[in-house]
Amino acid sequence: MARPFKILIVDDEPVNITLIQGCLKNMGYEVHAAENAFDALKVLDRSFDLVLADVMMPEMDGFAMVRKIRSNPETLDIPVVMVTALHEKDYRLKAVETGANDFISKPVDRVELKIRTESMLRQKAQQDEIKSFSGELNTLVEARTLELRHVLAGLNRANKEAIQHLSAAAEFKDEDTGFHILRMASYSALIAAKLGLDKEDVDMILTSSPMHDVGKIGIPDSILLKPAKLDAGEWKIMKEHTTIGGQILGAGESDYMNMGTIIALAHHEKWDGSGYPSGLAGEDIPLPGRICAVADVFDALTSKRPYKQAFAVDKSLEIMKEGRGSHFDPRLLDIFLENIGEALEIREKYLEV
């Protein structure tokens, strides 16, 4: 059963309180009374549905009391009806300015009191219903948002696991590069972070860069594992791993796959335009491709391959410096060299065993 509406009467004349209180109780309302504004403000809280307040009261008049009501977050939404014998327009405008909702003239007419009270209480009930619905809606939205975040987190984990397995499949044919994708991805993320990319972009590069060589799945083992320099025909086939990777990854809708496609196609492009598969130059090469080019070459130089032994770090860095402005984006190479200490920590963490 719904509770009765709760009304507070504020008037310094006991006879007025008695009259109004009797009328409202007969209408079925729960009625409380205060003989001055100070006492009224002490008891008033959000449990009240309506305030009927006299204007002319000692010490604190009705206008000042309404200002107090409106300044308190606990009570600012409670409707206030001013009960006044003042009929001048200026007084009524002042009441509106202070936050009063309606007026009842003195002497109080029972019919007018009933109509004004019912009107204000209907508005208060509608207002409370809207607030309740809004609160429930916010709670529902928060709950659904949390659920969606959990779902997306699960999908994100699933995406990353699928990427890891796909990347590992491309490297599986080459027994000497088991940790290559971990090192190369970490180097790429290091460069991206030091460049100042935001956390989401760094994570995107970290997760997607292991797919850079996924196209090697389509390269014959006789070429991929050849323990000698490739001839011109074999090299032509070998270079196709970039476009094969783009074809494998390009059919997806995942942001990670889209980034992987960019990296697969661009990580062998060179700053001076002499790279492949498209011969792009300078900033026409997508930034993730330029980043991964630095990371990939450093790892290739410092790692054993079927056709070469690993170079020492110092030797590898000298070779890379020679490619500044020709093979590599100068700014990205400089960033990598400036943070070589962190790169070597990554290398130590993911050394072949």
Short mmCIF file of C-alpha atoms in Angstrom, two decimals:
data_model
loop_
_atom_site.label_atom_id
_atom_site.label_comp_id
_atom_site.label_asym_id
_atom_site.label_seq_id
_atom_site.Cartn_x
_atom_site.Cartn_y
_atom_site.Cartn_z
CA MET A 1 0.00 0.00 0.00
CA ALA A 2 1.36 3.42 -0.98
CA ARG A 3 2.18 5.81 1.85
CA PRO A 4 0.04 8.96 2.22
CA PHE A 5 1.53 12.19 0.92
CA LYS A 6 3.46 14.06 3.62
CA ILE A 7 2.89 17.81 3.96
CA LEU A 8 4.57 20.45 6.14
CA ILE A 9 2.64 23.56 7.18
CA VAL A 10 4.69 26.59 8.28
CA ASP A 11 2.79 29.50 9.89
CA ASP A 12 3.35 31.64 12.97
CA GLU A 13 -0.43 31.79 13.63
CA PRO A 14 -1.65 28.60 15.39
CA VAL A 15 -5.20 29.21 14.23
CA ASN A 16 -4.07 29.10 10.59
CA ILE A 17 -2.18 25.86 11.22
CA THR A 18 -5.24 24.31 12.87
CA LEU A 19 -7.51 25.26 9.96
CA ILE A 20 -5.20 24.06 7.19
CA GLN A 21 -4.10 20.96 9.09
CA GLY A 22 -7.71 19.89 9.66
CA CYS A 23 -8.58 20.28 5.99
CA LEU A 24 -5.55 18.32 4.77
CA LYS A 25 -5.99 15.49 7.27
CA ASN A 26 -9.56 15.10 6.11
CA MET A 27 -8.18 14.66 2.59
CA GLY A 28 -6.06 11.73 3.82
CA TYR A 29 -2.65 13.41 3.98
CA GLU A 30 0.01 13.05 6.66
CA VAL A 31 0.39 16.57 8.02
CA HIS A 32 3.18 18.13 10.13
CA ALA A 33 3.40 21.71 11.35
CA ALA A 34 6.00 24.28 12.41
CA GLU A 35 5.34 27.76 13.84
CA ASN A 36 8.47 29.35 12.35
CA ALA A 37 10.92 28.89 9.50
CA PHE A 38 13.77 27.72 11.73
CA ASP A 39 11.76 24.82 13.16
CA ALA A 40 10.49 23.97 9.67
CA LEU A 41 14.00 23.76 8.22
CA LYS A 42 15.10 21.48 11.08
CA VAL A 43 12.47 18.83 10.29
CA LEU A 44 12.22 19.22 6.52
CA ASP A 45 13.81 16.41 4.53
CA ARG A 46 13.26 14.55 1.28
CA SER A 47 10.44 12.48 2.83
CA PHE A 48 8.11 15.48 2.53
CA ASP A 49 6.06 15.94 -0.63
CA LEU A 50 4.86 19.52 -0.18
CA VAL A 51 5.43 22.64 1.96
CA LEU A 52 2.66 25.19 2.63
CA ALA A 53 4.40 28.30 3.98
CA ASP A 54 3.19 31.64 5.23
CA VAL A 55 5.00 34.66 3.83
CA MET A 56 4.94 37.09 6.74
CA MET A 57 6.73 35.40 9.67
CA PRO A 58 9.08 36.91 12.31
CA GLU A 59 12.89 36.51 12.20
CA MET A 60 12.87 34.57 8.88
CA ASP A 61 10.07 35.25 6.42
CA GLY A 62 8.68 32.83 3.85
CA PHE A 63 10.89 34.17 1.05
CA ALA A 64 14.10 33.53 3.00
CA MET A 65 12.89 30.08 4.00
CA VAL A 66 12.22 29.12 0.38
CA ARG A 67 15.72 30.22 -0.55
CA LYS A 68 17.08 27.91 2.15
CA ILE A 69 14.95 25.05 0.87
CA ARG A 70 16.17 25.53 -2.68
CA SER A 71 19.82 25.78 -1.65
CA ASN A 72 19.74 22.39 0.10
CA PRO A 73 20.26 19.40 -2.26
CA GLU A 74 18.16 17.32 0.12
CA THR A 75 15.07 19.53 -0.26
CA LEU A 76 15.51 21.56 -3.45
CA ASP A 77 12.91 19.52 -5.40
CA ILE A 78 10.10 19.75 -2.80
CA PRO A 79 7.21 21.92 -4.08
CA VAL A 80 6.43 25.01 -2.02
CA VAL A 81 3.07 26.79 -2.00
CA MET A 82 3.05 30.28 -0.43
CA VAL A 83 0.03 31.11 1.74
CA THR A 84 -0.32 34.88 1.77
CA ALA A 85 -2.66 37.78 2.21
CA LEU A 86 -0.36 39.88 0.02
CA HIS A 87 -1.82 40.36 -3.42
CA GLU A 88 0.57 42.89 -4.87
CA LYS A 89 2.27 41.78 -8.08
CA ASP A 90 5.77 42.54 -6.71
CA TYR A 91 5.34 40.11 -3.82
CA ARG A 92 4.20 37.33 -6.09
CA LEU A 93 7.11 37.93 -8.47
CA LYS A 94 9.50 37.85 -5.54
CA ALA A 95 8.00 34.54 -4.42
CA VAL A 96 8.57 33.08 -7.90
CA GLU A 97 12.13 34.39 -7.95
CA THR A 98 12.92 32.71 -4.63
CA GLY A 99 11.59 29.36 -5.90
CA ALA A 100 7.95 29.11 -4.83
CA ASN A 101 5.74 26.94 -7.05
CA ASP A 102 2.27 28.33 -6.38
CA PHE A 103 0.13 30.61 -4.16
CA ILE A 104 -2.94 30.33 -1.94
CA SER A 105 -4.65 33.49 -0.77
CA LYS A 106 -5.65 34.21 2.82
CA PRO A 107 -8.18 33.66 4.20
CA VAL A 108 -7.77 30.09 2.95
CA ASP A 109 -10.63 28.71 0.90
CA ARG A 110 -11.08 24.93 1.38
CA VAL A 111 -11.81 24.31 -2.31
CA GLU A 112 -8.78 26.32 -3.46
CA LEU A 113 -6.61 24.56 -0.87
CA LYS A 114 -7.79 21.17 -2.15
CA ILE A 115 -7.19 22.04 -5.81
CA ARG A 116 -3.76 23.66 -5.29
CA THR A 117 -2.60 20.87 -3.01
CA GLU A 118 -3.72 18.09 -5.34
CA SER A 119 -2.10 19.83 -8.31
CA MET A 120 1.25 20.20 -6.55
CA LEU A 121 1.19 16.62 -5.26
CA ARG A 122 0.44 15.28 -8.74
CA GLN A 123 3.44 17.17 -10.06
CA LYS A 124 5.58 15.87 -7.17
CA ALA A 125 4.44 12.28 -7.82
CA GLN A 126 5.26 12.61 -11.52
CA GLN A 127 8.63 14.15 -10.66
CA ASP A 128 9.39 11.32 -8.23
CA GLU A 129 8.36 8.75 -10.82
CA ILE A 130 10.67 10.31 -13.40
CA LYS A 131 13.53 10.43 -10.88
CA SER A 132 12.89 6.82 -9.91
CA PHE A 133 12.79 5.74 -13.54
CA SER A 134 15.94 7.73 -14.25
CA GLY A 135 17.70 6.10 -11.31
CA GLU A 136 16.58 2.63 -12.38
CA LEU A 137 17.62 3.38 -15.95
CA ASN A 138 21.04 4.57 -14.82
CA THR A 139 21.44 1.43 -12.72
CA LEU A 140 20.37 -0.72 -15.66
CA VAL A 141 22.72 1.11 -18.03
CA GLU A 142 25.61 0.73 -15.59
CA ALA A 143 24.86 -2.99 -15.20
CA ARG A 144 24.57 -3.52 -18.96
CA THR A 145 27.72 -1.47 -19.55
CA LEU A 146 29.59 -3.62 -17.05
CA GLU A 147 28.30 -6.76 -18.74
CA LEU A 148 29.32 -5.40 -22.14
CA ARG A 149 32.78 -4.58 -20.84
CA HIS A 150 33.14 -8.14 -19.57
CA VAL A 151 31.99 -9.49 -22.93
CA LEU A 152 34.33 -7.18 -24.84
CA ALA A 153 37.19 -8.08 -22.52
CA GLY A 154 36.49 -11.74 -23.24
CA LEU A 155 36.38 -11.08 -26.96
CA ASN A 156 39.56 -9.04 -26.69
CA ARG A 157 41.31 -11.90 -24.91
CA ALA A 158 39.98 -14.33 -27.52
CA ASN A 159 41.20 -12.05 -30.32
CA LYS A 160 44.64 -11.80 -28.78
CA GLU A 161 44.85 -15.56 -28.26
CA ALA A 162 43.84 -16.17 -31.87
CA ILE A 163 46.47 -13.67 -33.04
CA GLN A 164 49.14 -15.36 -30.94
CA HIS A 165 48.28 -18.77 -32.38
CA LEU A 166 48.14 -17.41 -35.93
CA SER A 167 51.48 -15.68 -35.51
CA ALA A 168 53.05 -18.76 -33.97
CA ALA A 169 51.83 -20.85 -36.92
CA ALA A 170 53.75 -18.59 -39.31
CA GLU A 171 56.93 -18.93 -37.24
CA PHE A 172 56.51 -22.65 -36.53
CA LYS A 173 58.26 -23.65 -39.74
CA ASP A 174 61.44 -21.90 -38.64
CA GLU A 175 62.81 -23.52 -35.50
CA ASP A 176 65.32 -20.73 -34.92
CA THR A 177 62.75 -17.94 -34.52
CA GLY A 178 60.51 -19.21 -31.72
CA PHE A 179 60.83 -16.00 -29.66
CA HIS A 180 61.16 -13.65 -32.60
CA ILE A 181 57.55 -12.53 -32.52
CA LEU A 182 57.70 -11.73 -28.79
CA ARG A 183 60.88 -9.70 -29.13
CA MET A 184 59.79 -7.94 -32.30
CA ALA A 185 56.37 -7.03 -30.84
CA SER A 186 57.95 -5.72 -27.64
CA TYR A 187 60.52 -3.65 -29.56
CA SER A 188 57.69 -2.20 -31.66
CA ALA A 189 55.64 -1.32 -28.58
CA LEU A 190 58.71 0.30 -27.00
CA ILE A 191 59.22 2.55 -30.02
CA ALA A 192 55.51 3.40 -30.20
CA ALA A 193 55.39 4.32 -26.51
CA LYS A 194 58.56 6.46 -26.66
CA LEU A 195 57.15 8.17 -29.75
CA GLY A 196 54.24 9.29 -27.59
CA LEU A 197 51.41 7.23 -29.01
CA ASP A 198 48.52 6.69 -26.62
CA LYS A 199 48.09 3.49 -24.63
CA GLU A 200 45.46 2.05 -26.99
CA ASP A 201 47.65 2.52 -30.06
CA VAL A 202 50.66 1.03 -28.30
CA ASP A 203 48.59 -2.00 -27.31
CA MET A 204 47.27 -2.28 -30.87
CA ILE A 205 50.84 -2.40 -32.25
CA LEU A 206 52.01 -4.78 -29.52
CA THR A 207 49.17 -7.20 -30.27
CA SER A 208 49.12 -6.90 -34.06
CA SER A 209 52.83 -6.74 -34.94
CA PRO A 210 53.40 -10.49 -34.33
CA MET A 211 51.35 -11.05 -37.49
CA HIS A 212 53.88 -9.19 -39.64
CA ASP A 213 55.24 -12.39 -41.22
CA VAL A 214 52.04 -14.46 -41.25
CA GLY A 215 52.32 -14.58 -45.05
CA LYS A 216 55.32 -16.90 -44.70
CA ILE A 217 52.75 -19.65 -44.31
CA GLY A 218 52.46 -19.45 -48.10
CA ILE A 219 56.20 -19.60 -48.82
CA PRO A 220 57.70 -23.02 -49.67
CA ASP A 221 59.99 -24.50 -47.01
CA SER A 222 62.72 -24.90 -49.61
CA ILE A 223 62.94 -21.13 -49.84
CA LEU A 224 62.04 -20.21 -46.29
CA LEU A 225 64.60 -22.55 -44.73
CA LYS A 226 67.28 -22.37 -47.40
CA PRO A 227 70.67 -22.20 -45.60
CA ALA A 228 72.15 -19.94 -48.27
CA LYS A 229 71.49 -16.74 -50.14
CA LEU A 230 68.33 -16.83 -52.25
CA ASP A 231 68.63 -16.49 -56.00
CA ALA A 232 66.62 -13.87 -57.89
CA GLY A 233 63.64 -16.16 -58.51
CA GLU A 234 63.54 -17.37 -54.92
CA TRP A 235 63.83 -13.83 -53.62
CA LYS A 236 60.89 -12.76 -55.75
CA ILE A 237 58.81 -15.53 -54.20
CA MET A 238 60.05 -14.72 -50.72
CA LYS A 239 58.94 -11.09 -51.04
CA GLU A 240 55.42 -12.29 -51.72
CA HIS A 241 54.99 -13.10 -48.02
CA THR A 242 54.00 -9.45 -47.50
CA THR A 243 51.09 -9.54 -49.94
CA ILE A 244 50.10 -13.05 -48.86
CA GLY A 245 49.95 -11.78 -45.28
CA GLY A 246 47.82 -8.85 -46.40
CA GLN A 247 45.42 -11.22 -48.14
CA ILE A 248 45.18 -13.53 -45.12
CA LEU A 249 44.51 -10.72 -42.65
CA GLY A 250 42.62 -8.31 -44.90
CA ALA A 251 39.34 -10.24 -44.92
CA GLY A 252 38.66 -9.68 -41.20
CA GLU A 253 36.72 -6.95 -39.38
CA SER A 254 38.82 -6.90 -36.21
CA ASP A 255 40.84 -3.73 -35.51
CA TYR A 256 43.76 -5.97 -34.63
CA MET A 257 43.50 -7.76 -37.98
CA ASN A 258 43.27 -4.44 -39.81
CA MET A 259 46.40 -3.24 -38.04
CA GLY A 260 48.06 -6.58 -38.80
CA THR A 261 47.25 -6.11 -42.47
CA ILE A 262 48.91 -2.69 -42.49
CA ILE A 263 52.01 -4.03 -40.77
CA ALA A 264 52.26 -7.15 -42.96
CA LEU A 265 52.17 -5.03 -46.09
CA ALA A 266 54.40 -2.19 -44.88
CA HIS A 267 57.15 -3.59 -42.65
CA HIS A 268 59.50 -4.20 -45.62
CA GLU A 269 58.95 -0.77 -47.19
CA LYS A 270 61.97 1.53 -46.93
CA TRP A 271 62.20 5.24 -46.17
CA ASP A 272 63.88 5.96 -49.54
CA GLY A 273 61.25 4.03 -51.55
CA SER A 274 63.43 1.03 -52.39
CA GLY A 275 61.46 -1.46 -50.32
CA TYR A 276 58.60 -3.80 -51.19
CA PRO A 277 55.87 -4.68 -52.05
CA SER A 278 54.69 -1.18 -53.11
CA GLY A 279 57.84 0.94 -53.15
CA LEU A 280 56.36 3.48 -50.74
CA ALA A 281 58.66 6.21 -49.42
CA GLY A 282 58.84 8.52 -46.39
CA GLU A 283 55.64 9.19 -44.53
CA ASP A 284 53.61 7.50 -47.26
CA ILE A 285 54.65 4.33 -45.45
CA PRO A 286 52.11 3.78 -42.64
CA LEU A 287 53.58 4.60 -39.25
CA PRO A 288 53.04 1.08 -37.80
CA GLY A 289 54.99 -0.33 -40.74
CA ARG A 290 57.86 2.10 -40.18
CA ILE A 291 57.95 1.24 -36.48
CA CYS A 292 57.95 -2.50 -37.10
CA ALA A 293 60.66 -2.17 -39.76
CA VAL A 294 63.11 -0.95 -37.12
CA ALA A 295 62.07 -3.64 -34.64
CA ASP A 296 62.11 -6.45 -37.20
CA VAL A 297 65.53 -5.64 -38.62
CA PHE A 298 67.13 -5.31 -35.18
CA ASP A 299 65.83 -8.71 -34.19
CA ALA A 300 66.80 -10.25 -37.52
CA LEU A 301 70.34 -8.93 -37.23
CA THR A 302 70.83 -10.05 -33.63
CA SER A 303 69.27 -13.50 -34.15
CA LYS A 304 70.37 -16.68 -35.84
CA ARG A 305 68.68 -17.46 -39.15
CA PRO A 306 68.95 -20.47 -41.48
CA TYR A 307 71.21 -18.41 -43.74
CA LYS A 308 73.30 -16.55 -41.09
CA GLN A 309 74.62 -16.48 -37.56
CA ALA A 310 73.56 -13.75 -35.14
CA PHE A 311 75.48 -10.49 -35.27
CA ALA A 312 76.69 -8.85 -32.07
CA VAL A 313 74.52 -6.00 -30.82
CA ASP A 314 77.16 -3.33 -31.56
CA LYS A 315 77.62 -4.62 -35.09
CA SER A 316 73.86 -4.76 -35.62
CA LEU A 317 73.43 -1.18 -34.47
CA GLU A 318 76.21 0.01 -36.78
CA ILE A 319 74.46 -1.64 -39.72
CA MET A 320 71.17 -0.02 -38.75
CA LYS A 321 72.76 3.43 -38.41
CA GLU A 322 73.95 3.07 -41.98
CA GLY A 323 70.31 2.67 -42.99
CA ARG A 324 69.17 5.87 -41.25
CA GLY A 325 67.27 7.93 -43.81
CA SER A 326 67.46 5.21 -46.45
CA HIS A 327 66.01 2.06 -44.90
CA PHE A 328 64.58 3.55 -41.71
CA ASP A 329 62.56 6.58 -40.69
CA PRO A 330 65.34 8.68 -39.06
CA ARG A 331 63.19 9.79 -36.15
CA LEU A 332 62.08 6.25 -35.29
CA LEU A 333 65.61 4.85 -35.53
CA ASP A 334 66.85 7.62 -33.25
CA ILE A 335 64.14 6.81 -30.71
CA PHE A 336 65.12 3.15 -30.78
CA LEU A 337 68.83 3.95 -30.35
CA GLU A 338 68.10 6.37 -27.49
CA ASN A 339 66.26 3.56 -25.69
CA ILE A 340 68.55 0.70 -26.58
CA GLY A 341 68.98 -0.17 -22.91
CA GLU A 342 65.29 -1.08 -22.61
CA ALA A 343 65.46 -2.92 -25.93
CA LEU A 344 68.32 -5.06 -24.65
CA GLU A 345 66.30 -5.87 -21.52
CA ILE A 346 63.54 -7.14 -23.81
CA ARG A 347 66.07 -9.15 -25.79
CA GLU A 348 67.43 -10.72 -22.61
CA LYS A 349 63.92 -11.59 -21.45
CA TYR A 350 63.05 -13.41 -24.68
CA LEU A 351 66.34 -15.02 -25.60
CA GLU A 352 66.15 -18.35 -27.43
CA VAL A 353 66.57 -21.33 -25.13
#
